[in-house]
Amino acid sequence: AGAAARAARAAPRPFEFMATLDMTGQTMLGVEVDWADGRTLYVKSVHGGAVQHWNQTRPPEFFVQPGARILAVNGYSDNPETMASLCRELIAAQMTVQLRVRGPP
């Protein structure tokens, strides 16, 4: 148990970062999400769209990838259904989407 406890303490905390996505000319974020926890958008998959473009132009620690959680959209947090709706509105308006992301554990 001692080694397991030391490993648990040594494990790094999930990394948080901001992903700013310019939606000009984009038609989708390209993420499939789940909001079962009632607070965040859990990234189930990434396919095409602005998020994939973001990932292609950033170092791996800043990837929005399966297992990550979107904590806020343009500063709005704690209501994932509203966060998802806000994403759709910003995409339709071709505006910037800013995601606060916690990387996978």
PDB file of N, CA and C in Angstrom:
ATOM      1  N   ALA A   1       0.820  -1.194   0.000  1.00  0.00           N
ATOM      2  CA  ALA A   1       0.000   0.000   0.000  1.00  0.00           C
ATOM      3  C   ALA A   1       0.859   1.250   0.000  1.00  0.00           C
ATOM      4  N   GLY A   2       2.051   1.171   0.600  1.00  0.00           N
ATOM      5  CA  GLY A   2       2.923   2.340   0.666  1.00  0.00           C
ATOM      6  C   GLY A   2       3.319   2.835  -0.710  1.00  0.00           C
ATOM      7  N   ALA A   3       3.716   1.931  -1.618  1.00  0.00           N
ATOM      8  CA  ALA A   3       4.125   2.329  -2.969  1.00  0.00           C
ATOM      9  C   ALA A   3       2.947   2.918  -3.738  1.00  0.00           C
ATOM     10  N   ALA A   4       1.764   2.328  -3.574  1.00  0.00           N
ATOM     11  CA  ALA A   4       0.579   2.836  -4.264  1.00  0.00           C
ATOM     12  C   ALA A   4       0.232   4.245  -3.773  1.00  0.00           C
ATOM     13  N   ALA A   5       0.352   4.463  -2.468  1.00  0.00           N
ATOM     14  CA  ALA A   5       0.050   5.782  -1.917  1.00  0.00           C
ATOM     15  C   ALA A   5       1.044   6.823  -2.429  1.00  0.00           C
ATOM     16  N   ARG A   6       2.348   6.443  -2.497  1.00  0.00           N
ATOM     17  CA  ARG A   6       3.358   7.377  -3.021  1.00  0.00           C
ATOM     18  C   ARG A   6       3.080   7.685  -4.483  1.00  0.00           C
ATOM     19  N   ALA A   7       2.701   6.684  -5.274  1.00  0.00           N
ATOM     20  CA  ALA A   7       2.416   6.887  -6.691  1.00  0.00           C
ATOM     21  C   ALA A   7       1.208   7.803  -6.862  1.00  0.00           C
ATOM     22  N   ALA A   8       0.204   7.637  -6.015  1.00  0.00           N
ATOM     23  CA  ALA A   8      -0.990   8.480  -6.107  1.00  0.00           C
ATOM     24  C   ALA A   8      -0.637   9.934  -5.795  1.00  0.00           C
ATOM     25  N   ARG A   9       0.229  10.142  -4.791  1.00  0.00           N
ATOM     26  CA  ARG A   9       0.631  11.514  -4.447  1.00  0.00           C
ATOM     27  C   ARG A   9       1.491  12.120  -5.547  1.00  0.00           C
ATOM     28  N   ALA A  10       2.299  11.314  -6.212  1.00  0.00           N
ATOM     29  CA  ALA A  10       3.223  11.814  -7.225  1.00  0.00           C
ATOM     30  C   ALA A  10       2.521  12.067  -8.563  1.00  0.00           C
ATOM     31  N   ALA A  11       1.343  11.511  -8.750  1.00  0.00           N
ATOM     32  CA  ALA A  11       0.645  11.675 -10.026  1.00  0.00           C
ATOM     33  C   ALA A  11       0.354  13.153 -10.265  1.00  0.00           C
ATOM     34  N   PRO A  12       0.673  13.649 -11.473  1.00  0.00           N
ATOM     35  CA  PRO A  12       0.415  15.065 -11.743  1.00  0.00           C
ATOM     36  C   PRO A  12      -1.083  15.338 -11.823  1.00  0.00           C
ATOM     37  N   ARG A  13      -1.445  16.539 -11.427  1.00  0.00           N
ATOM     38  CA  ARG A  13      -2.852  16.951 -11.550  1.00  0.00           C
ATOM     39  C   ARG A  13      -3.134  17.188 -13.031  1.00  0.00           C
ATOM     40  N   PRO A  14      -4.375  16.964 -13.450  1.00  0.00           N
ATOM     41  CA  PRO A  14      -4.711  17.254 -14.850  1.00  0.00           C
ATOM     42  C   PRO A  14      -4.406  18.714 -15.189  1.00  0.00           C
ATOM     43  N   PHE A  15      -3.855  18.916 -16.350  1.00  0.00           N
ATOM     44  CA  PHE A  15      -3.408  20.212 -16.837  1.00  0.00           C
ATOM     45  C   PHE A  15      -4.607  21.000 -17.378  1.00  0.00           C
ATOM     46  N   GLU A  16      -4.739  22.268 -16.996  1.00  0.00           N
ATOM     47  CA  GLU A  16      -5.806  23.122 -17.538  1.00  0.00           C
ATOM     48  C   GLU A  16      -5.207  24.158 -18.468  1.00  0.00           C
ATOM     49  N   PHE A  17      -5.932  24.468 -19.551  1.00  0.00           N
ATOM     50  CA  PHE A  17      -5.468  25.453 -20.517  1.00  0.00           C
ATOM     51  C   PHE A  17      -6.663  26.064 -21.237  1.00  0.00           C
ATOM     52  N   MET A  18      -6.399  27.161 -21.940  1.00  0.00           N
ATOM     53  CA  MET A  18      -7.415  27.820 -22.753  1.00  0.00           C
ATOM     54  C   MET A  18      -7.150  27.474 -24.221  1.00  0.00           C
ATOM     55  N   ALA A  19      -8.210  27.099 -24.924  1.00  0.00           N
ATOM     56  CA  ALA A  19      -8.140  26.873 -26.368  1.00  0.00           C
ATOM     57  C   ALA A  19      -9.020  27.934 -27.017  1.00  0.00           C
ATOM     58  N   THR A  20      -8.403  28.817 -27.797  1.00  0.00           N
ATOM     59  CA  THR A  20      -9.146  29.881 -28.471  1.00  0.00           C
ATOM     60  C   THR A  20      -9.261  29.513 -29.937  1.00  0.00           C
ATOM     61  N   LEU A  21     -10.490  29.286 -30.386  1.00  0.00           N
ATOM     62  CA  LEU A  21     -10.753  28.779 -31.727  1.00  0.00           C
ATOM     63  C   LEU A  21     -11.422  29.854 -32.574  1.00  0.00           C
ATOM     64  N   ASP A  22     -10.764  30.245 -33.645  1.00  0.00           N
ATOM     65  CA  ASP A  22     -11.346  31.210 -34.581  1.00  0.00           C
ATOM     66  C   ASP A  22     -12.283  30.443 -35.499  1.00  0.00           C
ATOM     67  N   MET A  23     -13.563  30.723 -35.420  1.00  0.00           N
ATOM     68  CA  MET A  23     -14.559  29.967 -36.177  1.00  0.00           C
ATOM     69  C   MET A  23     -14.814  30.538 -37.573  1.00  0.00           C
ATOM     70  N   THR A  24     -14.063  31.566 -37.979  1.00  0.00           N
ATOM     71  CA  THR A  24     -14.229  32.126 -39.317  1.00  0.00           C
ATOM     72  C   THR A  24     -13.974  31.031 -40.344  1.00  0.00           C
ATOM     73  N   GLY A  25     -14.965  30.770 -41.176  1.00  0.00           N
ATOM     74  CA  GLY A  25     -14.834  29.751 -42.209  1.00  0.00           C
ATOM     75  C   GLY A  25     -15.022  28.327 -41.706  1.00  0.00           C
ATOM     76  N   GLN A  26     -15.231  28.142 -40.419  1.00  0.00           N
ATOM     77  CA  GLN A  26     -15.441  26.809 -39.848  1.00  0.00           C
ATOM     78  C   GLN A  26     -16.943  26.565 -39.696  1.00  0.00           C
ATOM     79  N   THR A  27     -17.338  25.310 -39.823  1.00  0.00           N
ATOM     80  CA  THR A  27     -18.758  24.986 -39.674  1.00  0.00           C
ATOM     81  C   THR A  27     -19.036  24.130 -38.447  1.00  0.00           C
ATOM     82  N   MET A  28     -17.967  23.633 -37.785  1.00  0.00           N
ATOM     83  CA  MET A  28     -18.183  22.819 -36.588  1.00  0.00           C
ATOM     84  C   MET A  28     -16.926  22.783 -35.737  1.00  0.00           C
ATOM     85  N   LEU A  29     -17.138  22.529 -34.434  1.00  0.00           N
ATOM     86  CA  LEU A  29     -16.001  22.315 -33.537  1.00  0.00           C
ATOM     87  C   LEU A  29     -15.368  20.971 -33.821  1.00  0.00           C
ATOM     88  N   GLY A  30     -16.202  19.967 -34.081  1.00  0.00           N
ATOM     89  CA  GLY A  30     -15.678  18.634 -34.372  1.00  0.00           C
ATOM     90  C   GLY A  30     -15.401  17.808 -33.127  1.00  0.00           C
ATOM     91  N   VAL A  31     -16.212  17.996 -32.088  1.00  0.00           N
ATOM     92  CA  VAL A  31     -16.079  17.174 -30.886  1.00  0.00           C
ATOM     93  C   VAL A  31     -17.433  16.560 -30.545  1.00  0.00           C
ATOM     94  N   GLU A  32     -17.392  15.326 -30.087  1.00  0.00           N
ATOM     95  CA  GLU A  32     -18.580  14.684 -29.529  1.00  0.00           C
ATOM     96  C   GLU A  32     -18.414  14.743 -28.023  1.00  0.00           C
ATOM     97  N   VAL A  33     -19.443  15.257 -27.331  1.00  0.00           N
ATOM     98  CA  VAL A  33     -19.344  15.454 -25.884  1.00  0.00           C
ATOM     99  C   VAL A  33     -20.491  14.778 -25.149  1.00  0.00           C
ATOM    100  N   ASP A  34     -20.273  14.611 -23.857  1.00  0.00           N
ATOM    101  CA  ASP A  34     -21.278  14.067 -22.946  1.00  0.00           C
ATOM    102  C   ASP A  34     -21.341  15.018 -21.765  1.00  0.00           C
ATOM    103  N   TRP A  35     -22.527  15.290 -21.250  1.00  0.00           N
ATOM    104  CA  TRP A  35     -22.635  16.190 -20.088  1.00  0.00           C
ATOM    105  C   TRP A  35     -23.310  15.523 -18.909  1.00  0.00           C
ATOM    106  N   ALA A  36     -23.103  14.232 -18.755  1.00  0.00           N
ATOM    107  CA  ALA A  36     -23.767  13.463 -17.694  1.00  0.00           C
ATOM    108  C   ALA A  36     -23.396  13.950 -16.294  1.00  0.00           C
ATOM    109  N   ASP A  37     -22.219  14.557 -16.118  1.00  0.00           N
ATOM    110  CA  ASP A  37     -21.845  15.004 -14.761  1.00  0.00           C
ATOM    111  C   ASP A  37     -22.588  16.278 -14.353  1.00  0.00           C
ATOM    112  N   GLY A  38     -23.280  16.917 -15.295  1.00  0.00           N
ATOM    113  CA  GLY A  38     -24.062  18.102 -14.976  1.00  0.00           C
ATOM    114  C   GLY A  38     -23.271  19.385 -14.806  1.00  0.00           C
ATOM    115  N   ARG A  39     -21.954  19.345 -15.046  1.00  0.00           N
ATOM    116  CA  ARG A  39     -21.123  20.548 -14.851  1.00  0.00           C
ATOM    117  C   ARG A  39     -20.177  20.830 -16.002  1.00  0.00           C
ATOM    118  N   THR A  40     -19.721  19.774 -16.704  1.00  0.00           N
ATOM    119  CA  THR A  40     -18.705  19.944 -17.742  1.00  0.00           C
ATOM    120  C   THR A  40     -19.144  19.233 -19.025  1.00  0.00           C
ATOM    121  N   LEU A  41     -18.396  19.503 -20.094  1.00  0.00           N
ATOM    122  CA  LEU A  41     -18.567  18.774 -21.345  1.00  0.00           C
ATOM    123  C   LEU A  41     -17.397  17.800 -21.457  1.00  0.00           C
ATOM    124  N   TYR A  42     -17.692  16.512 -21.335  1.00  0.00           N
ATOM    125  CA  TYR A  42     -16.669  15.467 -21.420  1.00  0.00           C
ATOM    126  C   TYR A  42     -16.437  15.156 -22.899  1.00  0.00           C
ATOM    127  N   VAL A  43     -15.197  15.261 -23.351  1.00  0.00           N
ATOM    128  CA  VAL A  43     -14.875  15.025 -24.758  1.00  0.00           C
ATOM    129  C   VAL A  43     -14.790  13.527 -25.010  1.00  0.00           C
ATOM    130  N   LYS A  44     -15.743  13.017 -25.805  1.00  0.00           N
ATOM    131  CA  LYS A  44     -15.773  11.590 -26.152  1.00  0.00           C
ATOM    132  C   LYS A  44     -14.934  11.305 -27.394  1.00  0.00           C
ATOM    133  N   SER A  45     -14.950  12.223 -28.370  1.00  0.00           N
ATOM    134  CA  SER A  45     -14.155  12.028 -29.587  1.00  0.00           C
ATOM    135  C   SER A  45     -13.927  13.367 -30.275  1.00  0.00           C
ATOM    136  N   VAL A  46     -12.897  13.404 -31.112  1.00  0.00           N
ATOM    137  CA  VAL A  46     -12.557  14.580 -31.911  1.00  0.00           C
ATOM    138  C   VAL A  46     -12.512  14.129 -33.368  1.00  0.00           C
ATOM    139  N   HIS A  47     -13.217  14.858 -34.231  1.00  0.00           N
ATOM    140  CA  HIS A  47     -13.271  14.478 -35.647  1.00  0.00           C
ATOM    141  C   HIS A  47     -13.511  15.704 -36.509  1.00  0.00           C
ATOM    142  N   GLY A  48     -12.503  16.094 -37.269  1.00  0.00           N
ATOM    143  CA  GLY A  48     -12.650  17.239 -38.161  1.00  0.00           C
ATOM    144  C   GLY A  48     -12.890  18.535 -37.405  1.00  0.00           C
ATOM    145  N   GLY A  49     -13.082  19.624 -38.122  1.00  0.00           N
ATOM    146  CA  GLY A  49     -13.475  20.885 -37.519  1.00  0.00           C
ATOM    147  C   GLY A  49     -12.366  21.663 -36.835  1.00  0.00           C
ATOM    148  N   ALA A  50     -12.786  22.682 -36.115  1.00  0.00           N
ATOM    149  CA  ALA A  50     -11.872  23.646 -35.501  1.00  0.00           C
ATOM    150  C   ALA A  50     -10.978  23.023 -34.428  1.00  0.00           C
ATOM    151  N   VAL A  51     -11.508  22.065 -33.670  1.00  0.00           N
ATOM    152  CA  VAL A  51     -10.694  21.448 -32.618  1.00  0.00           C
ATOM    153  C   VAL A  51      -9.563  20.624 -33.225  1.00  0.00           C
ATOM    154  N   GLN A  52      -9.852  19.886 -34.282  1.00  0.00           N
ATOM    155  CA  GLN A  52      -8.793  19.120 -34.938  1.00  0.00           C
ATOM    156  C   GLN A  52      -7.723  20.057 -35.499  1.00  0.00           C
ATOM    157  N   HIS A  53      -8.142  21.177 -36.082  1.00  0.00           N
ATOM    158  CA  HIS A  53      -7.169  22.162 -36.581  1.00  0.00           C
ATOM    159  C   HIS A  53      -6.330  22.702 -35.430  1.00  0.00           C
ATOM    160  N   TRP A  54      -6.961  23.016 -34.286  1.00  0.00           N
ATOM    161  CA  TRP A  54      -6.236  23.462 -33.087  1.00  0.00           C
ATOM    162  C   TRP A  54      -5.182  22.419 -32.705  1.00  0.00           C
ATOM    163  N   ASN A  55      -5.590  21.161 -32.635  1.00  0.00           N
ATOM    164  CA  ASN A  55      -4.675  20.096 -32.217  1.00  0.00           C
ATOM    165  C   ASN A  55      -3.486  19.967 -33.173  1.00  0.00           C
ATOM    166  N   GLN A  56      -3.707  20.187 -34.456  1.00  0.00           N
ATOM    167  CA  GLN A  56      -2.627  20.046 -35.444  1.00  0.00           C
ATOM    168  C   GLN A  56      -1.599  21.162 -35.339  1.00  0.00           C
ATOM    169  N   THR A  57      -1.950  22.253 -34.670  1.00  0.00           N
ATOM    170  CA  THR A  57      -1.052  23.405 -34.606  1.00  0.00           C
ATOM    171  C   THR A  57      -0.559  23.695 -33.186  1.00  0.00           C
ATOM    172  N   ARG A  58      -0.724  22.734 -32.278  1.00  0.00           N
ATOM    173  CA  ARG A  58      -0.306  22.922 -30.888  1.00  0.00           C
ATOM    174  C   ARG A  58       0.522  21.731 -30.410  1.00  0.00           C
ATOM    175  N   PRO A  59       1.339  21.941 -29.356  1.00  0.00           N
ATOM    176  CA  PRO A  59       2.042  20.812 -28.760  1.00  0.00           C
ATOM    177  C   PRO A  59       1.052  19.880 -28.055  1.00  0.00           C
ATOM    178  N   PRO A  60       1.408  18.600 -27.895  1.00  0.00           N
ATOM    179  CA  PRO A  60       0.470  17.598 -27.356  1.00  0.00           C
ATOM    180  C   PRO A  60      -0.166  17.960 -26.019  1.00  0.00           C
ATOM    181  N   GLU A  61       0.552  18.683 -25.151  1.00  0.00           N
ATOM    182  CA  GLU A  61      -0.049  18.996 -23.848  1.00  0.00           C
ATOM    183  C   GLU A  61      -1.238  19.951 -23.973  1.00  0.00           C
ATOM    184  N   PHE A  62      -1.393  20.597 -25.129  1.00  0.00           N
ATOM    185  CA  PHE A  62      -2.512  21.506 -25.361  1.00  0.00           C
ATOM    186  C   PHE A  62      -3.571  20.904 -26.283  1.00  0.00           C
ATOM    187  N   PHE A  63      -3.512  19.609 -26.535  1.00  0.00           N
ATOM    188  CA  PHE A  63      -4.529  18.963 -27.369  1.00  0.00           C
ATOM    189  C   PHE A  63      -5.856  18.886 -26.618  1.00  0.00           C
ATOM    190  N   VAL A  64      -6.944  19.156 -27.330  1.00  0.00           N
ATOM    191  CA  VAL A  64      -8.289  18.848 -26.849  1.00  0.00           C
ATOM    192  C   VAL A  64      -8.543  17.439 -27.358  1.00  0.00           C
ATOM    193  N   GLN A  65      -8.604  16.473 -26.450  1.00  0.00           N
ATOM    194  CA  GLN A  65      -8.630  15.066 -26.854  1.00  0.00           C
ATOM    195  C   GLN A  65      -9.633  14.284 -26.020  1.00  0.00           C
ATOM    196  N   PRO A  66      -9.975  13.082 -26.504  1.00  0.00           N
ATOM    197  CA  PRO A  66     -10.897  12.249 -25.720  1.00  0.00           C
ATOM    198  C   PRO A  66     -10.398  12.091 -24.284  1.00  0.00           C
ATOM    199  N   GLY A  67     -11.325  12.226 -23.351  1.00  0.00           N
ATOM    200  CA  GLY A  67     -10.992  12.148 -21.929  1.00  0.00           C
ATOM    201  C   GLY A  67     -10.847  13.513 -21.284  1.00  0.00           C
ATOM    202  N   ALA A  68     -10.676  14.561 -22.102  1.00  0.00           N
ATOM    203  CA  ALA A  68     -10.585  15.922 -21.565  1.00  0.00           C
ATOM    204  C   ALA A  68     -11.975  16.407 -21.176  1.00  0.00           C
ATOM    205  N   ARG A  69     -12.006  17.439 -20.359  1.00  0.00           N
ATOM    206  CA  ARG A  69     -13.278  18.061 -19.983  1.00  0.00           C
ATOM    207  C   ARG A  69     -13.227  19.542 -20.332  1.00  0.00           C
ATOM    208  N   ILE A  70     -14.278  20.016 -20.991  1.00  0.00           N
ATOM    209  CA  ILE A  70     -14.431  21.444 -21.252  1.00  0.00           C
ATOM    210  C   ILE A  70     -15.141  22.018 -20.032  1.00  0.00           C
ATOM    211  N   LEU A  71     -14.436  22.901 -19.324  1.00  0.00           N
ATOM    212  CA  LEU A  71     -14.931  23.462 -18.066  1.00  0.00           C
ATOM    213  C   LEU A  71     -15.747  24.729 -18.285  1.00  0.00           C
ATOM    214  N   ALA A  72     -15.443  25.467 -19.368  1.00  0.00           N
ATOM    215  CA  ALA A  72     -16.143  26.726 -19.644  1.00  0.00           C
ATOM    216  C   ALA A  72     -16.063  27.037 -21.130  1.00  0.00           C
ATOM    217  N   VAL A  73     -17.082  27.738 -21.612  1.00  0.00           N
ATOM    218  CA  VAL A  73     -17.135  28.220 -22.997  1.00  0.00           C
ATOM    219  C   VAL A  73     -17.299  29.734 -22.927  1.00  0.00           C
ATOM    220  N   ASN A  74     -16.310  30.474 -23.455  1.00  0.00           N
ATOM    221  CA  ASN A  74     -16.317  31.939 -23.425  1.00  0.00           C
ATOM    222  C   ASN A  74     -16.649  32.465 -22.026  1.00  0.00           C
ATOM    223  N   GLY A  75     -16.085  31.820 -21.008  1.00  0.00           N
ATOM    224  CA  GLY A  75     -16.237  32.244 -19.625  1.00  0.00           C
ATOM    225  C   GLY A  75     -17.475  31.700 -18.924  1.00  0.00           C
ATOM    226  N   TYR A  76     -18.371  31.054 -19.658  1.00  0.00           N
ATOM    227  CA  TYR A  76     -19.597  30.526 -19.060  1.00  0.00           C
ATOM    228  C   TYR A  76     -19.360  29.083 -18.631  1.00  0.00           C
ATOM    229  N   SER A  77     -19.723  28.760 -17.385  1.00  0.00           N
ATOM    230  CA  SER A  77     -19.458  27.412 -16.869  1.00  0.00           C
ATOM    231  C   SER A  77     -20.641  26.888 -16.065  1.00  0.00           C
ATOM    232  N   ASP A  78     -20.531  25.628 -15.657  1.00  0.00           N
ATOM    233  CA  ASP A  78     -21.431  24.949 -14.718  1.00  0.00           C
ATOM    234  C   ASP A  78     -22.785  24.511 -15.274  1.00  0.00           C
ATOM    235  N   ASN A  79     -23.102  24.844 -16.531  1.00  0.00           N
ATOM    236  CA  ASN A  79     -24.328  24.333 -17.137  1.00  0.00           C
ATOM    237  C   ASN A  79     -23.961  23.802 -18.519  1.00  0.00           C
ATOM    238  N   PRO A  80     -23.656  22.498 -18.611  1.00  0.00           N
ATOM    239  CA  PRO A  80     -23.116  21.967 -19.864  1.00  0.00           C
ATOM    240  C   PRO A  80     -24.075  22.059 -21.045  1.00  0.00           C
ATOM    241  N   GLU A  81     -25.375  21.955 -20.806  1.00  0.00           N
ATOM    242  CA  GLU A  81     -26.308  22.077 -21.933  1.00  0.00           C
ATOM    243  C   GLU A  81     -26.263  23.492 -22.509  1.00  0.00           C
ATOM    244  N   THR A  82     -26.176  24.489 -21.639  1.00  0.00           N
ATOM    245  CA  THR A  82     -26.069  25.869 -22.098  1.00  0.00           C
ATOM    246  C   THR A  82     -24.718  26.100 -22.764  1.00  0.00           C
ATOM    247  N   MET A  83     -23.653  25.492 -22.234  1.00  0.00           N
ATOM    248  CA  MET A  83     -22.330  25.620 -22.848  1.00  0.00           C
ATOM    249  C   MET A  83     -22.350  25.054 -24.271  1.00  0.00           C
ATOM    250  N   ALA A  84     -22.985  23.902 -24.466  1.00  0.00           N
ATOM    251  CA  ALA A  84     -23.078  23.290 -25.796  1.00  0.00           C
ATOM    252  C   ALA A  84     -23.892  24.184 -26.727  1.00  0.00           C
ATOM    253  N   SER A  85     -24.985  24.744 -26.220  1.00  0.00           N
ATOM    254  CA  SER A  85     -25.821  25.639 -27.019  1.00  0.00           C
ATOM    255  C   SER A  85     -25.047  26.898 -27.415  1.00  0.00           C
ATOM    256  N   LEU A  86     -24.275  27.446 -26.469  1.00  0.00           N
ATOM    257  CA  LEU A  86     -23.457  28.622 -26.751  1.00  0.00           C
ATOM    258  C   LEU A  86     -22.445  28.318 -27.854  1.00  0.00           C
ATOM    259  N   CYS A  87     -21.831  27.147 -27.816  1.00  0.00           N
ATOM    260  CA  CYS A  87     -20.903  26.746 -28.882  1.00  0.00           C
ATOM    261  C   CYS A  87     -21.604  26.794 -30.236  1.00  0.00           C
ATOM    262  N   ARG A  88     -22.806  26.215 -30.310  1.00  0.00           N
ATOM    263  CA  ARG A  88     -23.544  26.198 -31.581  1.00  0.00           C
ATOM    264  C   ARG A  88     -23.822  27.620 -32.074  1.00  0.00           C
ATOM    265  N   GLU A  89     -24.219  28.520 -31.161  1.00  0.00           N
ATOM    266  CA  GLU A  89     -24.510  29.905 -31.537  1.00  0.00           C
ATOM    267  C   GLU A  89     -23.254  30.623 -32.029  1.00  0.00           C
ATOM    268  N   LEU A  90     -22.132  30.431 -31.340  1.00  0.00           N
ATOM    269  CA  LEU A  90     -20.885  31.083 -31.733  1.00  0.00           C
ATOM    270  C   LEU A  90     -20.398  30.572 -33.084  1.00  0.00           C
ATOM    271  N   ILE A  91     -20.565  29.276 -33.347  1.00  0.00           N
ATOM    272  CA  ILE A  91     -20.174  28.706 -34.628  1.00  0.00           C
ATOM    273  C   ILE A  91     -21.036  29.311 -35.736  1.00  0.00           C
ATOM    274  N   ALA A  92     -22.340  29.350 -35.516  1.00  0.00           N
ATOM    275  CA  ALA A  92     -23.257  29.905 -36.520  1.00  0.00           C
ATOM    276  C   ALA A  92     -22.926  31.363 -36.817  1.00  0.00           C
ATOM    277  N   ALA A  93     -22.505  32.106 -35.791  1.00  0.00           N
ATOM    278  CA  ALA A  93     -22.171  33.524 -35.952  1.00  0.00           C
ATOM    279  C   ALA A  93     -20.732  33.727 -36.435  1.00  0.00           C
ATOM    280  N   GLN A  94     -19.982  32.621 -36.620  1.00  0.00           N
ATOM    281  CA  GLN A  94     -18.576  32.678 -37.062  1.00  0.00           C
ATOM    282  C   GLN A  94     -17.726  33.501 -36.101  1.00  0.00           C
ATOM    283  N   MET A  95     -17.997  33.369 -34.804  1.00  0.00           N
ATOM    284  CA  MET A  95     -17.266  34.112 -33.785  1.00  0.00           C
ATOM    285  C   MET A  95     -16.215  33.217 -33.117  1.00  0.00           C
ATOM    286  N   THR A  96     -15.386  33.811 -32.284  1.00  0.00           N
ATOM    287  CA  THR A  96     -14.350  33.077 -31.569  1.00  0.00           C
ATOM    288  C   THR A  96     -14.966  32.280 -30.428  1.00  0.00           C
ATOM    289  N   VAL A  97     -14.533  31.029 -30.310  1.00  0.00           N
ATOM    290  CA  VAL A  97     -14.958  30.161 -29.210  1.00  0.00           C
ATOM    291  C   VAL A  97     -13.739  29.959 -28.325  1.00  0.00           C
ATOM    292  N   GLN A  98     -13.866  30.309 -27.046  1.00  0.00           N
ATOM    293  CA  GLN A  98     -12.773  30.112 -26.106  1.00  0.00           C
ATOM    294  C   GLN A  98     -13.190  29.025 -25.109  1.00  0.00           C
ATOM    295  N   LEU A  99     -12.419  27.945 -25.092  1.00  0.00           N
ATOM    296  CA  LEU A  99     -12.721  26.809 -24.222  1.00  0.00           C
ATOM    297  C   LEU A  99     -11.698  26.733 -23.106  1.00  0.00           C
ATOM    298  N   ARG A 100     -12.172  26.611 -21.858  1.00  0.00           N
ATOM    299  CA  ARG A 100     -11.263  26.286 -20.753  1.00  0.00           C
ATOM    300  C   ARG A 100     -11.305  24.770 -20.636  1.00  0.00           C
ATOM    301  N   VAL A 101     -10.164  24.140 -20.799  1.00  0.00           N
ATOM    302  CA  VAL A 101     -10.084  22.694 -20.933  1.00  0.00           C
ATOM    303  C   VAL A 101      -9.214  22.120 -19.820  1.00  0.00           C
ATOM    304  N   ARG A 102      -9.663  21.000 -19.248  1.00  0.00           N
ATOM    305  CA  ARG A 102      -8.825  20.216 -18.332  1.00  0.00           C
ATOM    306  C   ARG A 102      -8.463  18.950 -19.087  1.00  0.00           C
ATOM    307  N   GLY A 103      -7.171  18.721 -19.251  1.00  0.00           N
ATOM    308  CA  GLY A 103      -6.696  17.547 -19.962  1.00  0.00           C
ATOM    309  C   GLY A 103      -7.125  16.265 -19.271  1.00  0.00           C
ATOM    310  N   PRO A 104      -7.032  15.145 -19.987  1.00  0.00           N
ATOM    311  CA  PRO A 104      -7.420  13.874 -19.376  1.00  0.00           C
ATOM    312  C   PRO A 104      -6.526  13.538 -18.191  1.00  0.00           C
ATOM    313  N   PRO A 105      -7.066  12.786 -17.231  1.00  0.00           N
ATOM    314  CA  PRO A 105      -6.264  12.429 -16.060  1.00  0.00           C
ATOM    315  C   PRO A 105      -5.110  11.512 -16.413  1.00  0.00           C
TER     316      PRO A 105
END
